[in-house]
Short mmCIF file of C-alpha atoms in Angstrom, two decimals:
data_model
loop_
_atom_site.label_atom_id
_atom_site.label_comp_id
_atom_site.label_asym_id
_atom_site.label_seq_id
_atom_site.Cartn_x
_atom_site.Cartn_y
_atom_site.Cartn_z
CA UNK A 1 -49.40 23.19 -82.07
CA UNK A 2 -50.56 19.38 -81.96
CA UNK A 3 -47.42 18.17 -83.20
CA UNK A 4 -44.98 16.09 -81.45
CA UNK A 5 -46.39 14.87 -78.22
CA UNK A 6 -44.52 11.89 -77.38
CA UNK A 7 -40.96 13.04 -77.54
CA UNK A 8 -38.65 11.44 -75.31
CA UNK A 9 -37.33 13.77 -72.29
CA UNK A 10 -40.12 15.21 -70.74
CA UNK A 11 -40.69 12.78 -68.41
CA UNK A 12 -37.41 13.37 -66.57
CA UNK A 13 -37.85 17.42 -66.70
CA UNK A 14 -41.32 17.00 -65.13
CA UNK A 15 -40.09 14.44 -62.11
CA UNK A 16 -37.31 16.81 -61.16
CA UNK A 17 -39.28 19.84 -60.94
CA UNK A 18 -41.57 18.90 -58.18
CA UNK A 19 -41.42 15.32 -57.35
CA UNK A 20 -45.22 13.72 -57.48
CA UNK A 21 -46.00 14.54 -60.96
CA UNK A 22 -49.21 11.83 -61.37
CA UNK A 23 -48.73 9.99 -64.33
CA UNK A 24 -52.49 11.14 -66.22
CA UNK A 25 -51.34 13.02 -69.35
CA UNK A 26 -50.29 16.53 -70.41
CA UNK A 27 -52.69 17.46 -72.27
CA UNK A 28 -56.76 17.05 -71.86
CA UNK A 29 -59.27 17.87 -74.21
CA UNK A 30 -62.02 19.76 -72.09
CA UNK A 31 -65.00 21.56 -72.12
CA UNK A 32 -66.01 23.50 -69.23
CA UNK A 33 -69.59 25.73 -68.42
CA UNK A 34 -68.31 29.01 -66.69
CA UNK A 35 -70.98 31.26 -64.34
CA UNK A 36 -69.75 34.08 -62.45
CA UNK A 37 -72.37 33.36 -59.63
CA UNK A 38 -72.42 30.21 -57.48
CA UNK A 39 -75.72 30.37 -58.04
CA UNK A 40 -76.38 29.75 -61.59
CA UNK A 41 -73.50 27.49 -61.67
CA UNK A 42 -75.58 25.23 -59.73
CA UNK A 43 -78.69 25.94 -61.81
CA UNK A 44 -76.97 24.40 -64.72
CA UNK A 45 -75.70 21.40 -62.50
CA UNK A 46 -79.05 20.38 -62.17
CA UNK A 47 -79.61 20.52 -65.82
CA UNK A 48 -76.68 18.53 -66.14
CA UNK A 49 -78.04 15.87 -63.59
CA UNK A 50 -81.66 15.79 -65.36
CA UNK A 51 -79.64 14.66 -68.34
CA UNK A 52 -79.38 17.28 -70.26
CA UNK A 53 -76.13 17.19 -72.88
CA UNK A 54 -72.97 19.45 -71.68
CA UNK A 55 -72.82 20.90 -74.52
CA UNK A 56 -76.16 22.10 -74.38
CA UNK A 57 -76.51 23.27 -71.11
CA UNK A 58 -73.08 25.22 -72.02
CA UNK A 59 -74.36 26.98 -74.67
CA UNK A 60 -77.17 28.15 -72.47
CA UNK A 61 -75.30 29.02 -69.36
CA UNK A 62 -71.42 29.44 -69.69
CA UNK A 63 -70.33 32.74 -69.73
CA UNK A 64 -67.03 31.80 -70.89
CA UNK A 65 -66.28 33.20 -74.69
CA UNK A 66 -65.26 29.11 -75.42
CA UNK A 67 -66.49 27.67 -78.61
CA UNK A 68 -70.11 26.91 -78.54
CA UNK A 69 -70.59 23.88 -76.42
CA UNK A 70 -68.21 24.77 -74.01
CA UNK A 71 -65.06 23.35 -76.29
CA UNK A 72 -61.65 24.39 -74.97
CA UNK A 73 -60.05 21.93 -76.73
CA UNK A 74 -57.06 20.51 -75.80
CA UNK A 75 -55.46 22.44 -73.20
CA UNK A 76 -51.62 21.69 -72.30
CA UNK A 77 -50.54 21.29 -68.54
CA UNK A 78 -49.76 24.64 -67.67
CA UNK A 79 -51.87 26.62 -69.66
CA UNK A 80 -54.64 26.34 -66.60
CA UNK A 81 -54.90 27.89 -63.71
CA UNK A 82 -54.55 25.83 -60.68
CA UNK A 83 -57.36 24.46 -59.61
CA UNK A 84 -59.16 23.79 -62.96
CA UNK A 85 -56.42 22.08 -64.24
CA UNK A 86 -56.29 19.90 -61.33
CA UNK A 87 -60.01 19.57 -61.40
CA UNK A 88 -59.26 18.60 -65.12
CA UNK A 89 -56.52 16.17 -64.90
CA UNK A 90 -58.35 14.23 -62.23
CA UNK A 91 -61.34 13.42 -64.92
CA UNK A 92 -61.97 10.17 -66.61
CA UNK A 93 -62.76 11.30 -70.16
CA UNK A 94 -66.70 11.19 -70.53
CA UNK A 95 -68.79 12.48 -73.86
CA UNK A 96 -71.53 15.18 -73.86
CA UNK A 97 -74.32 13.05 -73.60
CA UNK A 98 -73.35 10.81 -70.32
CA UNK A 99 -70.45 13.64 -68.75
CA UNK A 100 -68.75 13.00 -65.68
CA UNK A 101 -68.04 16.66 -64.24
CA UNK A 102 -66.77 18.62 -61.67
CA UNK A 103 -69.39 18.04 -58.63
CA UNK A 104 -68.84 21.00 -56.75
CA UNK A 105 -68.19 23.03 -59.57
CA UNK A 106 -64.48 24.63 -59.59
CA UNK A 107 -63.62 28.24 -58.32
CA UNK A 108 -61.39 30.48 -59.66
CA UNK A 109 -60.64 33.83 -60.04
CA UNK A 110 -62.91 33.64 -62.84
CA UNK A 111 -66.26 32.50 -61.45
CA UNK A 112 -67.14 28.82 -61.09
CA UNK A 113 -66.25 26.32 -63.65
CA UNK A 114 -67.97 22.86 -64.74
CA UNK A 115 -65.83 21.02 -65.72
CA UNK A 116 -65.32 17.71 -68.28
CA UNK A 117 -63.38 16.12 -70.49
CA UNK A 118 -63.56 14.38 -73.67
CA UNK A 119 -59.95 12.94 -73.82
CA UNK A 120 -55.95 13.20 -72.27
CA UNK A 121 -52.99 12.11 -74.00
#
């Protein structure tokens, strides 16, 4: 559901849960390429620096079942595992064609992630 996101109270339920919540959003709109092997993560890293578009070099690498392009969509803080959603939160927003990604690319338990994102709110 996209409905609703500035409701009053959350603020105070995130602060007492944990103490250094960063203010940057709780929700980002990302788009990630996903390769099991370090490997071919970093083959499409260098397709990414040569300037190709993310969502291109997505398409051709990710191994993620995501949208074509790589689209997660907007993704709720929470709904990621650890470290990607870290990676994610930390990101300026960036589009396709000029992305600013993950550099190292992001382990988890499911292979290594690529990681952008086209908004936060």
């Amino acid at each position: 559901g996209g409905k609703g996101g500035k409701g009053g109270g959350g603020a105070e339920a995130a602060e007492s849960s944990g103490g250094k919540t960063k203010k940057g959003g709780t929700a980002v709109k990302v788009r990630h390429i996903l390769c099991e092997k370090h490997s071919k993560a970093m083959e499409a890293m260098g397709k990414l620096r040569e300037g190709q578009r993310f969502s291109e070099v997505a398409s051709a690498y990710s191994e993620d079942k995501a949208r074509q392009g790589g689209d997660l969509g907007w993704m709720t803080r929470g709904s990621m595992v650890g470290p990607f959603q870290e990676a994610a939160f930390k990101l300026d927003p960036s589009s396709v064609d000029r992305p600013s990604y993950t550099d190292p690319p992001v382990k988890t338990q499911f292979g290594y992630h690529i990681i952008m994102i086209e908004g936060k709110r």
